């Protein structure tokens, strides 16, 4: 007499509950994406107006276009996820795809932000868009999927490091322009040096791990 083989799939009632929970979580995440996009657009427009006069090396329209593009991508992705859930099209693999898109939008927004302001990689923490990273990680906890959360954490960490390095990262940033005029106080510049960034990286990674 042979022992019964273990089931490879969840019973239908449990599987249905899991799918419903994933859909509900993605619906909430979709609304958060739209909210982040709207706030990013409003805040970005304000920042561009403030920096427009100082950033003479690029037209003000270029900076606004970069911020508006990132905001539009968040809104579009949020609307897409809401549509997918409303139509009953949502599947588990879509969660991975949408989460990957979240991380990609944050990284692109940071890269364009540094380029517009004409700043090196050391100043990435000064960009408003950097706060979208912990928001993405925190909201991702609603999915109750450790695998997806670890994947997004790895993407964000890798992307942040990549953007900082490619934009020019120094162990200690320059606090004076080429003409010798001070860009900022020397003590403030130390906050954007290598060691503080190591602590920021650890804290961001912990956010992803504990959520």
Coordinates of N, CA, C and O in Angstrom, one line a residue, residues 25-197:
X25 N -3.9 43.8 -1.7 CA -2.6 44.5 -1.4 C -2.2 45.4 -2.6 O -1.8 46.5 -2.5
X26 N -2.3 44.8 -3.8 CA -1.9 45.5 -5.0 C -2.8 46.7 -5.3 O -2.4 47.7 -5.8
X27 N -4.1 46.6 -4.9 CA -5.0 47.7 -5.0 C -4.5 48.9 -4.1 O -4.5 50.1 -4.6
X28 N -4.2 48.6 -2.9 CA -3.7 49.7 -2.0 C -2.4 50.3 -2.5 O -2.2 51.5 -2.5
X29 N -1.5 49.4 -3.0 CA -0.2 49.9 -3.5 C -0.4 50.7 -4.7 O 0.3 51.7 -5.0
X30 N -1.4 50.4 -5.5 CA -1.7 51.2 -6.7 C -2.2 52.6 -6.4 O -1.7 53.6 -7.0
X31 N -3.0 52.8 -5.3 CA -3.4 54.1 -4.9 C -2.2 54.9 -4.3 O -2.1 56.1 -4.5
X32 N -1.3 54.2 -3.6 CA -0.1 54.8 -3.1 C 0.8 55.3 -4.2 O 1.3 56.4 -4.2
X33 N 0.9 54.5 -5.3 CA 1.7 55.0 -6.5 C 1.1 56.3 -7.0 O 1.9 57.2 -7.4
X34 N -0.2 56.3 -7.2 CA -0.8 57.5 -7.7 C -0.5 58.7 -6.8 O -0.2 59.8 -7.3
X35 N -0.7 58.5 -5.5 CA -0.4 59.6 -4.5 C 1.0 60.1 -4.6 O 1.3 61.3 -4.6
X36 N 2.0 59.1 -4.7 CA 3.4 59.5 -4.8 C 3.6 60.3 -6.0 O 4.4 61.3 -6.0
X37 N 3.0 59.9 -7.1 CA 3.2 60.6 -8.4 C 2.7 62.0 -8.3 O 3.4 62.9 -8.8
X38 N 1.6 62.2 -7.7 CA 1.0 63.6 -7.6 C 1.9 64.4 -6.7 O 2.2 65.6 -7.1
X39 N 2.3 63.9 -5.6 CA 3.1 64.7 -4.7 C 4.5 65.0 -5.3 O 5.0 66.1 -5.2
X40 N 5.0 64.0 -6.0 CA 6.3 64.2 -6.7 C 6.2 65.3 -7.7 O 7.1 66.2 -7.9
X41 N 5.1 65.3 -8.5 CA 5.0 66.4 -9.5 C 4.8 67.7 -8.9 O 5.5 68.7 -9.3
X42 N 4.0 67.8 -7.8 CA 3.8 69.1 -7.2 C 5.0 69.6 -6.5 O 5.5 70.8 -6.7
X43 N 5.7 68.8 -5.8 CA 6.9 69.1 -5.1 C 8.1 69.4 -6.1 O 8.8 70.3 -5.9
X44 N 8.1 68.6 -7.1 CA 9.2 68.8 -8.1 C 9.0 70.1 -8.8 O 10.0 70.8 -9.1
X45 N 7.8 70.5 -9.2 CA 7.6 71.8 -9.8 C 8.1 72.9 -9.0 O 8.7 73.9 -9.5
X46 N 7.8 72.8 -7.7 CA 8.2 73.8 -6.7 C 9.7 73.9 -6.7 O 10.3 75.0 -6.7
X47 N 10.4 72.8 -6.6 CA 11.9 72.7 -6.5 C 12.5 73.3 -7.8 O 13.5 74.0 -7.7
X48 N 11.9 72.9 -8.9 CA 12.5 73.4 -10.2 C 12.4 74.9 -10.3 O 13.3 75.6 -10.8
X49 N 11.3 75.5 -9.8 CA 11.2 76.9 -9.8 C 12.2 77.6 -8.9 O 12.8 78.6 -9.2
X50 N 12.6 76.9 -7.8 CA 13.6 77.5 -6.9 C 15.0 77.3 -7.5 O 15.8 78.2 -7.4
X51 N 15.2 76.2 -8.1 CA 16.6 75.9 -8.7 C 16.8 76.4 -10.1 O 17.9 76.5 -10.6
X52 N 15.7 76.8 -10.7 CA 15.8 77.2 -12.1 C 16.8 78.3 -12.4 O 17.5 78.2 -13.4
X53 N 16.8 79.3 -11.6 CA 17.7 80.4 -11.8 C 19.1 80.0 -11.6 O 20.0 80.5 -12.3
X54 N 19.4 79.1 -10.6 CA 20.7 78.7 -10.3 C 21.3 77.7 -11.3 O 22.5 77.7 -11.6
X55 N 20.4 76.9 -11.8 CA 20.8 75.8 -12.8 C 20.8 76.4 -14.2 O 20.0 76.0 -15.0
X56 N 21.7 77.3 -14.4 CA 21.8 77.9 -15.7 C 22.3 77.0 -16.8 O 22.2 77.3 -18.0
X57 N 23.0 75.9 -16.4 CA 23.5 75.0 -17.4 C 22.5 74.2 -18.1 O 22.8 73.5 -19.1
X58 N 21.3 74.1 -17.6 CA 20.2 73.4 -18.3 C 18.9 74.3 -18.2 O 18.7 74.9 -17.2
X59 N 18.1 74.2 -19.2 CA 16.8 74.9 -19.2 C 16.0 74.4 -18.1 O 16.0 73.2 -17.7
X60 N 15.2 75.3 -17.5 CA 14.3 74.9 -16.4 C 13.3 73.9 -16.9 O 12.9 73.0 -16.2
X61 N 12.9 74.0 -18.2 CA 11.9 73.1 -18.8 C 12.5 71.6 -18.7 O 11.7 70.7 -18.5
X62 N 13.8 71.4 -18.9 CA 14.4 70.1 -18.9 C 14.2 69.5 -17.5 O 13.8 68.3 -17.4
X63 N 14.4 70.2 -16.4 CA 14.3 69.7 -15.1 C 12.8 69.3 -14.8 O 12.5 68.2 -14.2
X64 N 11.9 70.2 -15.2 CA 10.5 69.9 -14.9 C 10.0 68.7 -15.7 O 9.2 67.9 -15.2
X65 N 10.6 68.6 -16.9 CA 10.2 67.4 -17.8 C 10.7 66.1 -17.1 O 9.9 65.1 -17.1
X66 N 11.9 66.1 -16.6 CA 12.4 64.9 -15.9 C 11.5 64.5 -14.7 O 11.2 63.3 -14.5
X67 N 11.2 65.5 -13.9 CA 10.4 65.2 -12.7 C 9.0 64.8 -13.1 O 8.4 63.8 -12.6
X68 N 8.4 65.5 -14.1 CA 7.1 65.1 -14.6 C 7.0 63.7 -15.2 O 6.0 63.0 -15.0
X69 N 8.1 63.3 -15.8 CA 8.1 62.0 -16.4 C 8.1 60.9 -15.3 O 7.3 59.9 -15.4
X70 N 8.9 61.1 -14.3 CA 8.9 60.1 -13.2 C 7.5 60.1 -12.5 O 7.0 59.0 -12.2
X71 N 6.9 61.3 -12.3 CA 5.6 61.3 -11.6 C 4.5 60.7 -12.5 O 3.7 59.9 -12.0
X72 N 4.6 60.9 -13.8 CA 3.7 60.3 -14.7 C 3.8 58.8 -14.7 O 2.8 58.1 -14.8
X73 N 5.0 58.3 -14.6 CA 5.2 56.9 -14.6 C 4.6 56.2 -13.4 O 4.0 55.2 -13.4
X74 N 4.8 56.9 -12.2 CA 4.1 56.4 -11.0 C 2.6 56.4 -11.1 O 2.0 55.4 -10.7
X75 N 2.0 57.4 -11.6 CA 0.6 57.5 -11.8 C 0.1 56.5 -12.8 O -0.9 55.8 -12.5
X76 N 0.8 56.3 -13.9 CA 0.4 55.3 -14.9 C 0.5 53.9 -14.4 O -0.4 53.1 -14.6
X77 N 1.6 53.6 -13.6 CA 1.8 52.3 -13.1 C 0.7 52.0 -12.0 O 0.1 50.9 -12.0
X78 N 0.3 53.1 -11.2 CA -0.7 52.9 -10.3 C -2.1 52.6 -10.9 O -2.8 51.7 -10.5
X79 N -2.4 53.4 -12.0 CA -3.6 53.2 -12.7 C -3.7 51.8 -13.4 O -4.7 51.1 -13.4
X80 N -2.5 51.4 -13.9 CA -2.5 50.1 -14.5 C -2.7 49.0 -13.5 O -3.5 48.0 -13.8
X81 N -2.1 49.1 -12.3 CA -2.3 48.0 -11.3 C -3.8 48.0 -10.8 O -4.3 46.9 -10.6
X82 N -4.4 49.2 -10.7 CA -5.8 49.2 -10.3 C -6.7 48.6 -11.4 O -7.7 47.9 -11.0
X83 N -6.4 48.9 -12.6 CA -7.2 48.3 -13.7 C -7.0 46.7 -13.7 O -8.0 46.0 -13.9
X84 N -5.8 46.3 -13.5 CA -5.5 44.8 -13.5 C -6.3 44.1 -12.4 O -6.9 43.1 -12.6
X85 N -6.3 44.8 -11.2 CA -7.0 44.2 -10.1 C -8.6 44.3 -10.3 O -9.3 43.3 -10.1
X86 N -9.0 45.4 -10.8 CA -10.5 45.6 -11.0 C -11.0 44.6 -12.1 O -12.2 44.1 -11.9
X87 N -10.2 44.3 -13.1 CA -10.7 43.3 -14.1 C -10.5 41.9 -13.7 O -10.8 41.0 -14.5
X88 N -9.8 41.6 -12.6 CA -9.6 40.3 -12.2 C -8.4 39.6 -12.9 O -8.4 38.4 -13.0
X89 N -7.6 40.4 -13.5 CA -6.4 39.9 -14.3 C -5.2 39.6 -13.5 O -4.2 39.1 -14.0
X90 N -5.2 40.0 -12.2 CA -4.0 40.0 -11.4 C -3.5 38.6 -11.2 O -4.3 37.7 -10.8
X91 N -2.2 38.3 -11.4 CA -1.6 37.0 -11.1 C -0.4 37.3 -10.2 O 0.2 38.4 -10.2
X92 N 0.1 36.2 -9.6 CA 1.2 36.4 -8.7 C 2.5 37.0 -9.4 O 3.2 37.8 -8.8
X93 N 2.8 36.5 -10.6 CA 4.0 37.0 -11.3 C 3.9 38.5 -11.6 O 4.9 39.1 -11.7
X94 N 2.7 39.0 -11.7 CA 2.6 40.4 -11.9 C 3.1 41.3 -10.7 O 3.5 42.4 -10.9
X95 N 3.0 40.7 -9.5 CA 3.5 41.4 -8.4 C 5.0 41.7 -8.5 O 5.4 42.8 -8.2
X96 N 5.7 40.7 -9.0 CA 7.1 40.8 -9.2 C 7.4 41.9 -10.2 O 8.3 42.7 -10.1
X97 N 6.6 41.9 -11.3 CA 6.8 42.8 -12.4 C 6.6 44.3 -11.9 O 7.3 45.2 -12.2
X98 N 5.4 44.5 -11.2 CA 5.1 45.8 -10.8 C 6.1 46.3 -9.7 O 6.4 47.5 -9.7
X99 N 6.5 45.5 -8.9 CA 7.5 45.9 -7.8 C 8.8 46.3 -8.5 O 9.5 47.2 -8.0
X100 N 9.2 45.5 -9.5 CA 10.4 45.9 -10.2 C 10.3 47.3 -10.9 O 11.2 48.1 -10.9
X101 N 9.1 47.5 -11.4 CA 8.9 48.8 -12.1 C 8.9 50.0 -11.0 O 9.4 51.0 -11.3
X102 N 8.4 49.7 -9.8 CA 8.5 50.7 -8.7 C 10.0 51.1 -8.5 O 10.3 52.3 -8.4
X103 N 10.8 50.1 -8.3 CA 12.2 50.4 -8.0 C 12.9 51.1 -9.2 O 13.7 52.0 -9.0
X104 N 12.6 50.7 -10.4 CA 13.2 51.3 -11.6 C 12.8 52.8 -11.7 O 13.7 53.6 -12.0
X105 N 11.5 53.1 -11.4 CA 11.1 54.5 -11.5 C 11.9 55.4 -10.5 O 12.3 56.5 -10.8
X106 N 12.1 54.9 -9.2 CA 12.8 55.6 -8.2 C 14.2 55.9 -8.7 O 14.7 57.0 -8.6
X107 N 14.9 54.9 -9.2 CA 16.3 55.0 -9.6 C 16.4 56.0 -10.8 O 17.3 56.9 -10.8
X108 N 15.5 55.9 -11.7 CA 15.5 56.9 -12.9 C 15.3 58.3 -12.4 O 16.0 59.2 -12.8
X109 N 14.4 58.5 -11.5 CA 14.1 59.8 -10.9 C 15.3 60.4 -10.2 O 15.6 61.6 -10.4
X110 N 16.0 59.6 -9.5 CA 17.2 60.1 -8.8 C 18.3 60.4 -9.8 O 19.0 61.4 -9.7
X111 N 18.5 59.6 -10.8 CA 19.5 59.9 -11.8 C 19.2 61.2 -12.5 O 20.1 62.0 -12.7
X112 N 18.0 61.4 -12.9 CA 17.6 62.6 -13.6 C 17.7 63.8 -12.7 O 18.1 64.9 -13.2
X113 N 17.4 63.6 -11.4 CA 17.5 64.7 -10.5 C 18.9 65.2 -10.3 O 19.2 66.4 -10.3
X114 N 19.9 64.3 -10.2 CA 21.3 64.7 -10.1 C 21.7 65.4 -11.4 O 22.5 66.4 -11.3
X115 N 21.3 64.8 -12.5 CA 21.7 65.4 -13.8 C 21.2 66.9 -13.9 O 21.9 67.7 -14.4
X116 N 20.0 67.1 -13.6 CA 19.4 68.4 -13.7 C 20.1 69.4 -12.8 O 20.4 70.5 -13.2
X117 N 20.3 69.0 -11.5 CA 20.9 69.9 -10.6 C 22.4 70.1 -10.8 O 23.1 70.9 -10.2
X118 N 23.0 69.2 -11.6 CA 24.5 69.3 -11.9 C 25.3 68.9 -10.7 O 26.4 69.4 -10.4
X119 N 24.8 67.9 -9.9 CA 25.4 67.5 -8.7 C 26.1 66.1 -8.9 O 25.6 65.3 -9.7
X120 N 27.1 65.8 -8.1 CA 27.7 64.5 -8.1 C 26.9 63.5 -7.3 O 25.9 63.8 -6.6
X121 N 27.4 62.3 -7.3 CA 26.7 61.2 -6.6 C 26.6 61.4 -5.1 O 25.7 60.8 -4.4
X122 N 27.5 62.2 -4.5 CA 27.5 62.4 -3.0 C 26.2 63.1 -2.6 O 25.8 63.0 -1.4
X123 N 25.6 63.8 -3.5 CA 24.4 64.6 -3.1 C 23.1 63.9 -3.3 O 22.0 64.5 -3.3
X124 N 23.1 62.6 -3.6 CA 21.9 61.9 -3.9 C 20.9 61.9 -2.7 O 19.7 61.9 -2.9
X125 N 21.4 61.9 -1.5 CA 20.6 61.9 -0.3 C 19.9 63.2 -0.1 O 18.9 63.3 0.7
X126 N 20.3 64.3 -0.8 CA 19.7 65.6 -0.7 C 18.5 65.7 -1.6 O 17.7 66.7 -1.5
X127 N 18.3 64.8 -2.6 CA 17.2 64.9 -3.5 C 15.9 64.5 -2.9 O 15.8 63.5 -2.2
X128 N 14.8 65.2 -3.1 CA 13.5 64.8 -2.5 C 13.1 63.4 -3.0 O 12.4 62.7 -2.2
X129 N 13.4 63.0 -4.2 CA 12.9 61.7 -4.7 C 13.5 60.6 -4.0 O 13.0 59.5 -4.1
X130 N 14.6 60.8 -3.2 CA 15.2 59.6 -2.5 C 14.3 59.1 -1.4 O 14.3 57.9 -1.1
X131 N 13.3 59.9 -1.0 CA 12.4 59.4 0.0 C 11.3 58.5 -0.5 O 10.6 57.9 0.2
X132 N 11.3 58.4 -1.9 CA 10.4 57.4 -2.5 C 10.9 56.0 -2.2 O 10.1 55.0 -2.2
X133 N 12.2 55.8 -2.0 CA 12.7 54.5 -1.7 C 12.1 53.8 -0.5 O 11.6 52.7 -0.5
X134 N 12.2 54.5 0.7 CA 11.6 53.9 1.9 C 10.1 53.7 1.8 O 9.5 52.8 2.4
X135 N 9.4 54.6 1.0 CA 8.0 54.5 0.8 C 7.7 53.2 0.0 O 6.8 52.5 0.4
X136 N 8.5 53.0 -1.0 CA 8.3 51.8 -1.8 C 8.5 50.5 -1.0 O 7.7 49.5 -1.0
X137 N 9.5 50.5 -0.1 CA 9.8 49.4 0.8 C 8.7 49.2 1.8 O 8.2 48.1 2.1
X138 N 8.2 50.3 2.4 CA 7.2 50.2 3.4 C 5.9 49.7 2.9 O 5.2 48.8 3.4
X139 N 5.5 50.2 1.7 CA 4.2 49.8 1.1 C 4.3 48.4 0.6 O 3.4 47.6 0.6
X140 N 5.5 48.0 0.2 CA 5.7 46.6 -0.3 C 5.4 45.6 0.8 O 5.1 44.4 0.5
X141 N 5.5 46.0 2.1 CA 5.2 45.0 3.2 C 3.8 44.6 3.1 O 3.4 43.5 3.7
X142 N 2.9 45.4 2.5 CA 1.5 45.0 2.5 C 1.3 43.8 1.6 O 0.2 43.1 1.7
X143 N 2.2 43.4 0.8 CA 2.0 42.2 -0.1 C 2.2 40.9 0.7 O 1.9 39.9 0.2
X144 N 2.9 41.0 1.8 CA 3.2 39.8 2.6 C 3.9 38.8 1.8 O 3.6 37.6 1.8
X145 N 4.9 39.2 1.0 CA 5.7 38.4 0.2 C 7.1 38.6 0.4 O 7.7 39.6 -0.2
X146 N 7.8 37.9 1.3 CA 9.2 38.1 1.6 C 10.1 38.1 0.4 O 11.1 38.9 0.3
X147 N 9.8 37.2 -0.5 CA 10.6 37.1 -1.7 C 10.6 38.4 -2.5 O 11.7 38.9 -3.0
X148 N 9.4 39.0 -2.8 CA 9.3 40.2 -3.5 C 10.0 41.3 -2.8 O 10.6 42.2 -3.4
X149 N 9.8 41.4 -1.5 CA 10.4 42.5 -0.7 C 11.9 42.4 -0.7 O 12.6 43.5 -0.9
X150 N 12.5 41.2 -0.6 CA 13.9 41.1 -0.7 C 14.4 41.5 -2.1 O 15.5 42.1 -2.2
X151 N 13.7 41.2 -3.1 CA 14.0 41.5 -4.5 C 14.0 43.0 -4.7 O 15.0 43.6 -5.3
X152 N 13.0 43.7 -4.2 CA 12.9 45.1 -4.4 C 14.0 45.8 -3.6 O 14.6 46.8 -4.0
X153 N 14.3 45.3 -2.4 CA 15.4 45.9 -1.5 C 16.7 45.8 -2.3 O 17.5 46.7 -2.3
X154 N 17.0 44.6 -2.9 CA 18.2 44.4 -3.6 C 18.3 45.4 -4.8 O 19.3 45.9 -5.1
X155 N 17.2 45.5 -5.5 CA 17.2 46.4 -6.7 C 17.4 47.9 -6.3 O 18.2 48.6 -6.9
X156 N 16.8 48.3 -5.2 CA 17.0 49.7 -4.8 C 18.4 49.9 -4.3 O 19.0 51.0 -4.6
X157 N 18.9 49.0 -3.5 CA 20.3 49.2 -3.0 C 21.3 49.2 -4.2 O 22.2 50.1 -4.2
X158 N 21.1 48.3 -5.1 CA 22.0 48.3 -6.3 C 21.9 49.5 -7.1 O 22.9 50.1 -7.6
X159 N 20.6 49.9 -7.3 CA 20.4 51.1 -8.2 C 20.9 52.4 -7.5 O 21.5 53.2 -8.2
X160 N 20.7 52.5 -6.2 CA 21.2 53.7 -5.5 C 22.7 53.8 -5.6 O 23.3 54.9 -5.9
X161 N 23.4 52.7 -5.4 CA 24.9 52.7 -5.5 C 25.3 53.0 -6.9 O 26.2 53.8 -7.2
X162 N 24.6 52.4 -7.9 CA 25.0 52.6 -9.3 C 24.8 54.1 -9.7 O 25.7 54.6 -10.4
X163 N 23.7 54.7 -9.3 CA 23.5 56.1 -9.7 C 24.5 57.0 -9.0 O 25.1 57.9 -9.7
X164 N 24.8 56.7 -7.7 CA 25.8 57.5 -7.0 C 27.2 57.4 -7.7 O 27.9 58.4 -7.9
X165 N 27.6 56.2 -8.0 CA 28.9 56.0 -8.5 C 29.1 56.6 -9.9 O 30.0 57.2 -10.3
X166 N 28.1 56.3 -10.8 CA 28.1 56.8 -12.2 C 28.1 58.4 -12.2 O 28.6 59.0 -13.1
X167 N 27.4 59.0 -11.2 CA 27.3 60.4 -11.2 C 28.6 61.0 -10.6 O 28.8 62.3 -10.7
X168 N 29.5 60.2 -10.0 CA 30.7 60.7 -9.5 C 30.6 60.8 -8.0 O 30.2 61.8 -7.4
X169 N 31.1 59.7 -7.3 CA 31.1 59.7 -5.8 C 32.5 59.7 -5.3 O 33.4 59.0 -5.7
X170 N 32.7 60.6 -4.3 CA 34.0 60.8 -3.7 C 33.9 60.4 -2.2 O 32.8 60.5 -1.6
X171 N 35.0 59.9 -1.7 CA 35.0 59.6 -0.2 C 34.6 60.8 0.6 O 34.0 60.7 1.7
X172 N 35.0 62.0 0.1 CA 34.6 63.2 0.8 C 34.3 64.2 -0.3 O 35.2 64.5 -1.1
X173 N 33.1 64.8 -0.3 CA 32.8 65.7 -1.4 C 33.5 67.0 -1.4 O 33.9 67.5 -0.3
X174 N 33.6 67.6 -2.6 CA 34.2 69.0 -2.7 C 33.2 70.0 -2.1 O 32.0 69.9 -2.5
X175 N 33.6 70.9 -1.3 CA 32.7 71.9 -0.7 C 33.0 73.3 -1.4 O 32.4 74.3 -1.0
X176 N 33.8 73.3 -2.4 CA 34.1 74.6 -3.1 C 34.0 74.4 -4.6 O 34.4 73.3 -5.1
X177 N 33.5 75.4 -5.3 CA 33.4 75.3 -6.7 C 34.8 75.5 -7.3 O 35.8 75.8 -6.6
X178 N 34.9 75.4 -8.6 CA 36.2 75.6 -9.3 C 36.8 77.0 -9.1 O 38.0 77.2 -9.0
X179 N 35.9 78.0 -8.9 CA 36.4 79.3 -8.7 C 36.8 79.6 -7.3 O 37.2 80.7 -7.0
X180 N 36.6 78.6 -6.4 CA 37.0 78.8 -5.0 C 35.8 79.3 -4.1 O 36.0 79.4 -2.9
X181 N 34.7 79.6 -4.7 CA 33.6 80.1 -3.9 C 33.0 78.9 -3.1 O 32.8 77.8 -3.7
X182 N 32.6 79.0 -1.9 CA 32.1 77.9 -1.1 C 30.7 77.5 -1.6 O 29.8 78.3 -1.8
X183 N 30.6 76.1 -1.7 CA 29.3 75.6 -2.1 C 28.4 75.4 -0.8 O 27.2 75.5 -0.9
X184 N 29.0 75.0 0.3 CA 28.3 74.7 1.5 C 29.4 74.6 2.6 O 30.6 74.6 2.4
X185 N 28.9 74.7 3.8 CA 29.8 74.6 5.0 C 30.5 73.3 5.0 O 30.0 72.2 4.7
X186 N 31.8 73.3 5.4 CA 32.6 72.1 5.4 C 32.0 71.0 6.3 O 32.0 69.9 6.0
X187 N 31.4 71.4 7.5 CA 30.9 70.4 8.4 C 29.6 69.8 7.8 O 29.4 68.6 8.0
X188 N 28.9 70.6 7.0 CA 27.7 70.0 6.3 C 28.2 69.0 5.3 O 27.6 67.9 5.1
X189 N 29.2 69.3 4.6 CA 29.8 68.4 3.6 C 30.1 67.1 4.1 O 30.0 66.1 3.4
X190 N 30.6 67.0 5.4 CA 30.9 65.7 6.0 C 29.8 64.8 6.1 O 29.9 63.6 6.1
X191 N 28.5 65.3 6.1 CA 27.4 64.5 6.2 C 27.1 63.7 4.9 O 26.3 62.8 4.9
X192 N 27.7 64.2 3.8 CA 27.5 63.6 2.5 C 28.8 62.8 2.1 O 29.0 62.5 0.9
X193 N 29.6 62.5 3.1 CA 30.8 61.7 2.8 C 30.5 60.2 2.8 O 29.4 59.8 3.0
X194 N 31.6 59.4 2.7 CA 31.4 58.0 2.5 C 30.8 57.3 3.7 O 29.9 56.5 3.6
X195 N 31.3 57.6 4.9 CA 30.9 56.9 6.1 C 29.4 57.1 6.4 O 28.7 56.1 6.7
X196 N 28.9 58.3 6.4 CA 27.5 58.5 6.6 C 26.6 57.7 5.6 O 25.6 57.2 5.9
X197 N 27.1 57.6 4.4 CA 26.4 56.9 3.4 C 26.3 55.4 3.7 O 25.4 54.7 3.4

